[in-house]
PDB file of C-alpha atoms and ligand atoms in Angstrom:
ATOM      1  CA  MET A 484       0.204   0.209  -0.123  1.00  0.00           C
ATOM      2  CA  ILE A 485       1.393   3.516  -1.065  1.00  0.00           C
ATOM      3  CA  ASN A 486       0.071   5.913   2.104  1.00  0.00           C
ATOM      4  CA  VAL A 487       0.753   9.770   1.301  1.00  0.00           C
ATOM      5  CA  ALA A 488      -0.193  11.827   4.587  1.00  0.00           C
ATOM      6  CA  ILE A 489      -0.653  15.934   4.308  1.00  0.00           C
ATOM      7  CA  ASP A 490      -0.713  18.101   7.192  1.00  0.00           C
ATOM      8  CA  GLY A 491      -0.948  21.430   7.780  1.00  0.00           C
ATOM      9  CA  PRO A 492      -3.228  24.295   9.455  1.00  0.00           C
ATOM     10  CA  ALA A 493      -7.314  25.428   8.421  1.00  0.00           C
ATOM     11  CA  GLY A 494      -7.149  26.413   5.293  1.00  0.00           C
ATOM     12  CA  ALA A 495      -4.077  25.367   3.172  1.00  0.00           C
ATOM     13  CA  GLY A 496      -6.065  23.682   0.493  1.00  0.00           C
ATOM     14  CA  LYS A 497      -5.410  20.479   1.965  1.00  0.00           C
ATOM     15  CA  SER A 498      -8.714  19.065   0.884  1.00  0.00           C
ATOM     16  CA  THR A 499      -9.005  20.243  -2.370  1.00  0.00           C
ATOM     17  CA  ILE A 500      -5.264  19.162  -3.615  1.00  0.00           C
ATOM     18  CA  ALA A 501      -5.440  15.866  -1.542  1.00  0.00           C
ATOM     19  CA  LYS A 502      -9.335  14.856  -3.619  1.00  0.00           C
ATOM     20  CA  ARG A 503      -7.518  16.024  -6.905  1.00  0.00           C
ATOM     21  CA  VAL A 504      -4.314  13.712  -6.566  1.00  0.00           C
ATOM     22  CA  ALA A 505      -6.266  10.918  -4.850  1.00  0.00           C
ATOM     23  CA  LYS A 506      -9.048  11.136  -8.078  1.00  0.00           C
ATOM     24  CA  ASP A 507      -5.840  11.778 -10.784  1.00  0.00           C
ATOM     25  CA  LEU A 508      -4.195   8.227  -9.190  1.00  0.00           C
ATOM     26  CA  ASP A 509      -6.704   6.317  -8.044  1.00  0.00           C
ATOM     27  CA  TYR A 510      -6.191   6.347  -4.270  1.00  0.00           C
ATOM     28  CA  ILE A 511      -8.742   6.943  -1.653  1.00  0.00           C
ATOM     29  CA  TYR A 512      -8.640  10.013   0.013  1.00  0.00           C
ATOM     30  CA  VAL A 513      -9.055  10.261   3.849  1.00  0.00           C
ATOM     31  CA  ASP A 514     -10.355  13.400   5.368  1.00  0.00           C
ATOM     32  CA  THR A 515     -10.035  13.139   8.502  1.00  0.00           C
ATOM     33  CA  GLY A 516     -10.757  16.018   9.778  1.00  0.00           C
ATOM     34  CA  ALA A 517     -14.135  14.685   9.189  1.00  0.00           C
ATOM     35  CA  MET A 518     -13.631  12.240  11.155  1.00  0.00           C
ATOM     36  CA  PHE A 519     -13.665  14.659  14.064  1.00  0.00           C
ATOM     37  CA  ARG A 520     -15.780  17.481  12.684  1.00  0.00           C
ATOM     38  CA  ALA A 521     -18.581  13.902  13.316  1.00  0.00           C
ATOM     39  CA  LEU A 522     -17.799  14.129  17.196  1.00  0.00           C
ATOM     40  CA  GLY A 523     -17.916  17.801  17.334  1.00  0.00           C
ATOM     41  CA  LEU A 524     -21.395  17.359  15.908  1.00  0.00           C
ATOM     42  CA  PHE A 525     -21.771  14.633  18.303  1.00  0.00           C
ATOM     43  CA  MET A 526     -20.962  16.343  21.432  1.00  0.00           C
ATOM     44  CA  THR A 527     -22.640  19.622  20.123  1.00  0.00           C
ATOM     45  CA  ARG A 528     -26.016  17.413  19.596  1.00  0.00           C
ATOM     46  CA  LYS A 529     -25.630  16.153  23.381  1.00  0.00           C
ATOM     47  CA  GLY A 530     -25.367  19.592  24.835  1.00  0.00           C
ATOM     48  CA  ILE A 531     -21.855  18.662  26.370  1.00  0.00           C
ATOM     49  CA  ASP A 532     -19.553  21.673  27.565  1.00  0.00           C
ATOM     50  CA  LEU A 533     -16.501  21.696  24.688  1.00  0.00           C
ATOM     51  CA  ASN A 534     -14.189  22.261  27.057  1.00  0.00           C
ATOM     52  CA  ASP A 535     -15.037  19.842  29.322  1.00  0.00           C
ATOM     53  CA  VAL A 536     -12.097  17.294  28.828  1.00  0.00           C
ATOM     54  CA  ALA A 537     -14.108  14.713  31.094  1.00  0.00           C
ATOM     55  CA  ALA A 538     -17.504  14.830  29.424  1.00  0.00           C
ATOM     56  CA  ILE A 539     -16.406  14.685  26.256  1.00  0.00           C
ATOM     57  CA  ALA A 540     -14.165  11.333  27.105  1.00  0.00           C
ATOM     58  CA  ALA A 541     -17.038   9.868  29.269  1.00  0.00           C
ATOM     59  CA  ASN A 542     -18.979  10.232  25.988  1.00  0.00           C
ATOM     60  CA  VAL A 543     -17.017   9.418  23.042  1.00  0.00           C
ATOM     61  CA  ASP A 544     -17.816   5.512  23.341  1.00  0.00           C
ATOM     62  CA  ASP A 545     -20.825   6.672  22.200  1.00  0.00           C
ATOM     63  CA  ALA A 546     -20.311   8.127  18.980  1.00  0.00           C
ATOM     64  CA  GLU A 547     -19.749   5.175  16.623  1.00  0.00           C
ATOM     65  CA  ILE A 548     -17.830   6.807  13.590  1.00  0.00           C
ATOM     66  CA  ASP A 549     -17.698   5.183  10.310  1.00  0.00           C
ATOM     67  CA  ILE A 550     -16.323   5.566   7.206  1.00  0.00           C
ATOM     68  CA  GLN A 551     -18.087   4.947   3.580  1.00  0.00           C
ATOM     69  CA  TYR A 552     -16.860   5.625   0.399  1.00  0.00           C
ATOM     70  CA  ILE A 553     -20.320   5.872  -2.197  1.00  0.00           C
ATOM     71  CA  GLU A 554     -19.031   6.884  -5.376  1.00  0.00           C
ATOM     72  CA  GLY A 555     -15.857   8.030  -4.435  1.00  0.00           C
ATOM     73  CA  VAL A 556     -17.416  10.590  -1.984  1.00  0.00           C
ATOM     74  CA  GLN A 557     -16.260   9.658   1.448  1.00  0.00           C
ATOM     75  CA  CYS A 558     -19.327  10.138   4.153  1.00  0.00           C
ATOM     76  CA  VAL A 559     -19.011  10.268   7.251  1.00  0.00           C
ATOM     77  CA  ILE A 560     -21.212   7.925   9.257  1.00  0.00           C
ATOM     78  CA  LEU A 561     -22.120   9.271  13.090  1.00  0.00           C
ATOM     79  CA  ASN A 562     -24.448   6.191  14.308  1.00  0.00           C
ATOM     80  CA  GLY A 563     -25.656   5.323  11.068  1.00  0.00           C
ATOM     81  CA  GLU A 564     -26.435   8.338   9.566  1.00  0.00           C
ATOM     82  CA  ASN A 565     -24.354  10.541   6.863  1.00  0.00           C
ATOM     83  CA  VAL A 566     -23.181  13.502   8.600  1.00  0.00           C
ATOM     84  CA  ASN A 567     -21.367  14.772   5.644  1.00  0.00           C
ATOM     85  CA  ASP A 568     -23.829  17.869   5.246  1.00  0.00           C
ATOM     86  CA  SER A 569     -24.173  19.035   8.956  1.00  0.00           C
ATOM     87  CA  ILE A 570     -20.289  19.241   9.603  1.00  0.00           C
ATOM     88  CA  ARG A 571     -18.703  21.715   7.131  1.00  0.00           C
ATOM     89  CA  THR A 572     -20.452  25.231   9.734  1.00  0.00           C
ATOM     90  CA  ASP A 573     -17.944  27.703  11.815  1.00  0.00           C
ATOM     91  CA  GLU A 574     -20.050  26.194  14.891  1.00  0.00           C
ATOM     92  CA  ILE A 575     -19.013  22.423  13.880  1.00  0.00           C
ATOM     93  CA  SER A 576     -14.637  23.556  13.156  1.00  0.00           C
ATOM     94  CA  ASP A 577     -14.704  25.190  16.375  1.00  0.00           C
ATOM     95  CA  ALA A 578     -15.830  21.388  17.750  1.00  0.00           C
ATOM     96  CA  ALA A 579     -14.067  19.914  16.352  1.00  0.00           C
ATOM     97  CA  SER A 580     -11.147  21.192  16.813  1.00  0.00           C
ATOM     98  CA  LYS A 581     -11.643  21.492  20.908  1.00  0.00           C
ATOM     99  CA  VAL A 582     -12.923  17.744  21.432  1.00  0.00           C
ATOM    100  CA  ALA A 583      -9.423  17.279  18.896  1.00  0.00           C
ATOM    101  CA  VAL A 584      -7.479  17.836  22.199  1.00  0.00           C
ATOM    102  CA  VAL A 585      -9.011  14.856  24.080  1.00  0.00           C
ATOM    103  CA  PRO A 586      -6.974  11.460  24.774  1.00  0.00           C
ATOM    104  CA  GLU A 587      -9.725   9.572  24.253  1.00  0.00           C
ATOM    105  CA  VAL A 588     -10.712  11.129  21.108  1.00  0.00           C
ATOM    106  CA  ARG A 589      -7.587  11.137  19.030  1.00  0.00           C
ATOM    107  CA  LYS A 590      -6.638   6.917  20.230  1.00  0.00           C
ATOM    108  CA  LYS A 591     -10.568   6.268  18.684  1.00  0.00           C
ATOM    109  CA  MET A 592      -9.407   8.518  15.367  1.00  0.00           C
ATOM    110  CA  LEU A 593      -5.818   6.684  15.179  1.00  0.00           C
ATOM    111  CA  ILE A 594      -7.560   3.073  15.067  1.00  0.00           C
ATOM    112  CA  LEU A 595      -9.781   4.114  12.635  1.00  0.00           C
ATOM    113  CA  GLN A 596      -7.318   6.293  10.526  1.00  0.00           C
ATOM    114  CA  ARG A 597      -4.898   3.526  10.635  1.00  0.00           C
ATOM    115  CA  GLY A 598      -7.363   1.056   9.721  1.00  0.00           C
ATOM    116  CA  ILE A 599      -8.226   2.302   6.298  1.00  0.00           C
ATOM    117  CA  ALA A 600      -4.608   2.865   5.468  1.00  0.00           C
ATOM    118  CA  SER A 601      -3.776  -0.273   6.114  1.00  0.00           C
ATOM    119  CA  ARG A 602      -6.142  -1.523   3.381  1.00  0.00           C
ATOM    120  CA  HIS A 603      -6.057   0.827   0.876  1.00  0.00           C
ATOM    121  CA  ASP A 604      -3.525   2.980  -1.271  1.00  0.00           C
ATOM    122  CA  VAL A 605      -4.494   6.194   0.418  1.00  0.00           C
ATOM    123  CA  ILE A 606      -4.366   9.974   0.604  1.00  0.00           C
ATOM    124  CA  MET A 607      -4.333  11.109   4.480  1.00  0.00           C
ATOM    125  CA  ASP A 608      -5.077  14.762   5.463  1.00  0.00           C
ATOM    126  CA  GLY A 609      -5.224  16.131   8.410  1.00  0.00           C
ATOM    127  CA  ARG A 610      -2.682  17.621  11.573  1.00  0.00           C
ATOM    128  CA  ASP A 611      -0.926  14.991  12.771  1.00  0.00           C
ATOM    129  CA  ILE A 612      -1.109  12.234  10.342  1.00  0.00           C
ATOM    130  CA  GLY A 613       3.091  12.609   9.253  1.00  0.00           C
ATOM    131  CA  SER A 614       3.833  12.736  12.914  1.00  0.00           C
ATOM    132  CA  ALA A 615       1.110  10.159  14.750  1.00  0.00           C
ATOM    133  CA  VAL A 616      -1.225   7.981  12.135  1.00  0.00           C
ATOM    134  CA  LEU A 617       1.146   6.954   9.512  1.00  0.00           C
ATOM    135  CA  PRO A 618       4.678   7.783  11.391  1.00  0.00           C
ATOM    136  CA  ASP A 619       5.846   5.313   8.074  1.00  0.00           C
ATOM    137  CA  ALA A 620       3.490   7.083   5.022  1.00  0.00           C
ATOM    138  CA  ASP A 621       6.050   7.074   1.699  1.00  0.00           C
ATOM    139  CA  LEU A 622       5.655  10.529   1.371  1.00  0.00           C
ATOM    140  CA  LYS A 623       4.638  13.413   3.790  1.00  0.00           C
ATOM    141  CA  ILE A 624       3.712  16.978   2.778  1.00  0.00           C
ATOM    142  CA  TYR A 625       3.437  20.210   5.356  1.00  0.00           C
ATOM    143  CA  LEU A 626       1.396  22.296   3.434  1.00  0.00           C
ATOM    144  CA  THR A 627       0.851  26.070   4.606  1.00  0.00           C
ATOM    145  CA  ALA A 628      -0.468  29.324   3.491  1.00  0.00           C
ATOM    146  CA  SER A 629       0.037  32.759   5.349  1.00  0.00           C
ATOM    147  CA  VAL A 630      -3.268  33.497   7.417  1.00  0.00           C
ATOM    148  CA  ASP A 631      -4.234  36.368   5.046  1.00  0.00           C
ATOM    149  CA  VAL A 632      -4.436  33.854   2.162  1.00  0.00           C
ATOM    150  CA  ARG A 633      -6.081  31.474   4.267  1.00  0.00           C
ATOM    151  CA  ALA A 634      -8.555  33.951   5.339  1.00  0.00           C
ATOM    152  CA  GLU A 635      -8.905  35.445   2.003  1.00  0.00           C
ATOM    153  CA  ARG A 636      -9.879  32.270   0.435  1.00  0.00           C
ATOM    154  CA  ARG A 637     -12.430  31.173   3.595  1.00  0.00           C
ATOM    155  CA  TYR A 638     -14.020  34.460   3.075  1.00  0.00           C
ATOM    156  CA  LYS A 639     -14.378  33.920  -0.874  1.00  0.00           C
ATOM    157  CA  GLU A 640     -16.021  30.267  -0.791  1.00  0.00           C
ATOM    158  CA  ASN A 641     -18.476  31.981   1.747  1.00  0.00           C
ATOM    159  CA  ILE A 642     -19.448  34.268  -0.719  1.00  0.00           C
ATOM    160  CA  SER A 643     -19.691  32.427  -3.378  1.00  0.00           C
ATOM    161  CA  ASN A 644     -21.660  30.123  -1.325  1.00  0.00           C
ATOM    162  CA  GLY A 645     -24.329  33.273  -0.643  1.00  0.00           C
ATOM    163  CA  MET A 646     -22.833  33.570   2.991  1.00  0.00           C
ATOM    164  CA  ASN A 647     -22.798  36.483   5.340  1.00  0.00           C
ATOM    165  CA  SER A 648     -18.636  36.771   6.160  1.00  0.00           C
ATOM    166  CA  ASP A 649     -16.332  38.716   7.575  1.00  0.00           C
ATOM    167  CA  LEU A 650     -12.807  38.827   6.603  1.00  0.00           C
ATOM    168  CA  ASP A 651     -11.122  40.090  10.107  1.00  0.00           C
ATOM    169  CA  GLU A 652     -13.705  37.650  11.807  1.00  0.00           C
ATOM    170  CA  ILE A 653     -12.475  34.569   9.697  1.00  0.00           C
ATOM    171  CA  LYS A 654      -8.798  36.159  10.520  1.00  0.00           C
ATOM    172  CA  ARG A 655      -9.367  35.726  14.119  1.00  0.00           C
ATOM    173  CA  GLU A 656     -11.100  32.361  13.964  1.00  0.00           C
ATOM    174  CA  ILE A 657      -7.999  31.009  11.955  1.00  0.00           C
ATOM    175  CA  ARG A 658      -5.842  32.392  14.504  1.00  0.00           C
ATOM    176  CA  GLU A 659      -7.667  30.456  17.241  1.00  0.00           C
ATOM    177  CA  ARG A 660      -7.904  27.600  15.956  1.00  0.00           C
ATOM    178  CA  ASP A 661      -4.061  27.342  14.294  1.00  0.00           C
ATOM    179  CA  GLU A 662      -3.182  28.255  18.225  1.00  0.00           C
ATOM    180  CA  ARG A 663      -5.178  25.434  19.764  1.00  0.00           C
ATOM    181  CA  ASP A 664      -4.556  22.478  17.068  1.00  0.00           C
ATOM    182  CA  MET A 665      -0.379  23.395  17.520  1.00  0.00           C
ATOM    183  CA  ASN A 666       0.240  23.542  21.018  1.00  0.00           C
ATOM    184  CA  ARG A 667      -2.276  21.074  22.284  1.00  0.00           C
ATOM    185  CA  LYS A 668      -0.655  18.254  24.369  1.00  0.00           C
ATOM    186  CA  GLU A 669      -1.990  15.636  22.465  1.00  0.00           C
ATOM    187  CA  ALA A 670      -0.514  14.584  18.578  1.00  0.00           C
ATOM    188  CA  PRO A 671      -0.060  18.503  17.713  1.00  0.00           C
ATOM    189  CA  LEU A 672       0.106  19.788  14.610  1.00  0.00           C
ATOM    190  CA  VAL A 673       4.324  20.203  13.156  1.00  0.00           C
ATOM    191  CA  LYS A 674       5.999  19.909  10.105  1.00  0.00           C
ATOM    192  CA  VAL A 675       7.718  16.676  10.961  1.00  0.00           C
ATOM    193  CA  ASP A 676      11.561  16.335   9.088  1.00  0.00           C
ATOM    194  CA  ASP A 677      10.662  14.085   6.566  1.00  0.00           C
ATOM    195  CA  ALA A 678       8.322  16.200   5.424  1.00  0.00           C
ATOM    196  CA  VAL A 679       8.055  18.077   2.259  1.00  0.00           C
ATOM    197  CA  GLU A 680       6.942  21.600   3.322  1.00  0.00           C
ATOM    198  CA  ILE A 681       5.071  23.260   0.424  1.00  0.00           C
ATOM    199  CA  ASP A 682       4.035  26.636   0.783  1.00  0.00           C
ATOM    200  CA  SER A 683       0.117  27.607  -1.194  1.00  0.00           C
ATOM    201  CA  SER A 684      -0.031  30.887  -0.881  1.00  0.00           C
ATOM    202  CA  TYR A 685       1.060  31.813  -4.040  1.00  0.00           C
ATOM    203  CA  MET A 686       0.510  28.676  -6.209  1.00  0.00           C
ATOM    204  CA  THR A 687      -2.757  27.663  -7.808  1.00  0.00           C
ATOM    205  CA  ILE A 688      -4.302  24.395  -7.231  1.00  0.00           C
ATOM    206  CA  GLU A 689      -2.798  22.832  -9.825  1.00  0.00           C
ATOM    207  CA  GLU A 690       0.605  23.659  -9.409  1.00  0.00           C
ATOM    208  CA  VAL A 691       0.553  22.119  -6.324  1.00  0.00           C
ATOM    209  CA  VAL A 692      -1.209  19.193  -7.090  1.00  0.00           C
ATOM    210  CA  GLU A 693       1.141  18.851 -10.426  1.00  0.00           C
ATOM    211  CA  LYS A 694       4.000  19.049  -7.404  1.00  0.00           C
ATOM    212  CA  ILE A 695       2.359  16.767  -5.045  1.00  0.00           C
ATOM    213  CA  GLU A 696       1.825  14.391  -8.071  1.00  0.00           C
ATOM    214  CA  GLY A 697       5.391  14.278  -9.373  1.00  0.00           C
ATOM    215  CA  MET A 698       6.462  13.443  -6.058  1.00  0.00           C
ATOM    216  CA  ILE A 699       4.282  10.706  -5.497  1.00  0.00           C
ATOM    217  CA  ARG A 700       5.763   8.930  -9.151  1.00  0.00           C
ATOM    218  CA  ASP A 701       9.017   9.245  -7.912  1.00  0.00           C
ATOM    219  CA  ILE A 702       8.222   6.989  -4.658  1.00  0.00           C
ATOM    220  CA  ARG A 703       6.577   4.389  -6.729  1.00  0.00           C
TER     221      ARG A 703
HETATM  222  O1  LIG B1210      -9.236  19.991   8.926  1.00  0.00           O
HETATM  223  P1  LIG B1210     -10.429  20.174   9.393  1.00  0.00           P
HETATM  224  O2  LIG B1210     -10.647  21.812   9.773  1.00  0.00           O
HETATM  225  O3  LIG B1210     -11.659  20.137   8.788  1.00  0.00           O
HETATM  226  O4  LIG B1210     -10.682  19.681  10.974  1.00  0.00           O
HETATM  227  C1  LIG B1210     -10.938  20.435  11.870  1.00  0.00           C
HETATM  228  C2  LIG B1210     -10.493  20.258  13.262  1.00  0.00           C
HETATM  229  O5  LIG B1210     -10.059  19.016  13.718  1.00  0.00           O
HETATM  230  C3  LIG B1210      -9.294  20.859  13.424  1.00  0.00           C
HETATM  231  O6  LIG B1210      -9.229  22.456  13.700  1.00  0.00           O
HETATM  232  C4  LIG B1210      -8.218  20.176  14.758  1.00  0.00           C
HETATM  233  C5  LIG B1210      -8.881  18.918  14.096  1.00  0.00           C
HETATM  234  N1  LIG B1210      -8.142  17.798  13.107  1.00  0.00           N
HETATM  235  C6  LIG B1210      -7.030  16.930  14.453  1.00  0.00           C
HETATM  236  O7  LIG B1210      -6.996  17.293  15.401  1.00  0.00           O
HETATM  237  N2  LIG B1210      -6.423  15.810  13.766  1.00  0.00           N
HETATM  238  C7  LIG B1210      -6.285  15.747  12.635  1.00  0.00           C
HETATM  239  N3  LIG B1210      -6.099  14.938  11.915  1.00  0.00           N
HETATM  240  C8  LIG B1210      -7.778  16.394  11.511  1.00  0.00           C
HETATM  241  C9  LIG B1210      -8.346  17.463  11.990  1.00  0.00           C
END
């Protein structure tokens, strides 16, 4: 199996790029953030205080999370329900980042994610893929971009989806999430020594895709 890890901060373009590469090379794209989002949704729906680590840990076993691929699209199944359409809000982004600090949550995700990677050629994106989930990945990418560029991308996406959006508010949220994802005790976002760093701030999606596909061809 070929395992490719892509880590980086929110909004660097990981999922857009990983999806394209997976399609071109016929790999499975594993969006690990979606799994944390599903768990964030579960805890939010249950009314659990997202800053209460013990309460989250006590409820984690009640959330059955499964990943299915329907016509090549990853579907996150939470206790039997496909929650793909409910996990992309700002509220759930924040909830995912909060539940992700809890060790019991990370343990559950790690088992799920390693299981998928052991059965398929995967391109898996997240925060701790190269460092914790797949330390022996065949290729590790650290994809980043400046806060300003990442906020602007999110802003344009919101506007084109007909949503109200405030650029300064988005910047603040991105900084807050970076801070939490990079400074938590358990599996924080880091660039590991054997990862190749790509700064996508001034690159097009196509340029980044081509670069990564070239690197994958070199290892095969
Ligand atoms: O990639 P994303 O924005 O969908 O991820 C949502 C949150 O989930 C992110 O802020 C931190 C957490 N996460 C994580 O801790 N580890 C991962 N491998 C993926 C996501």
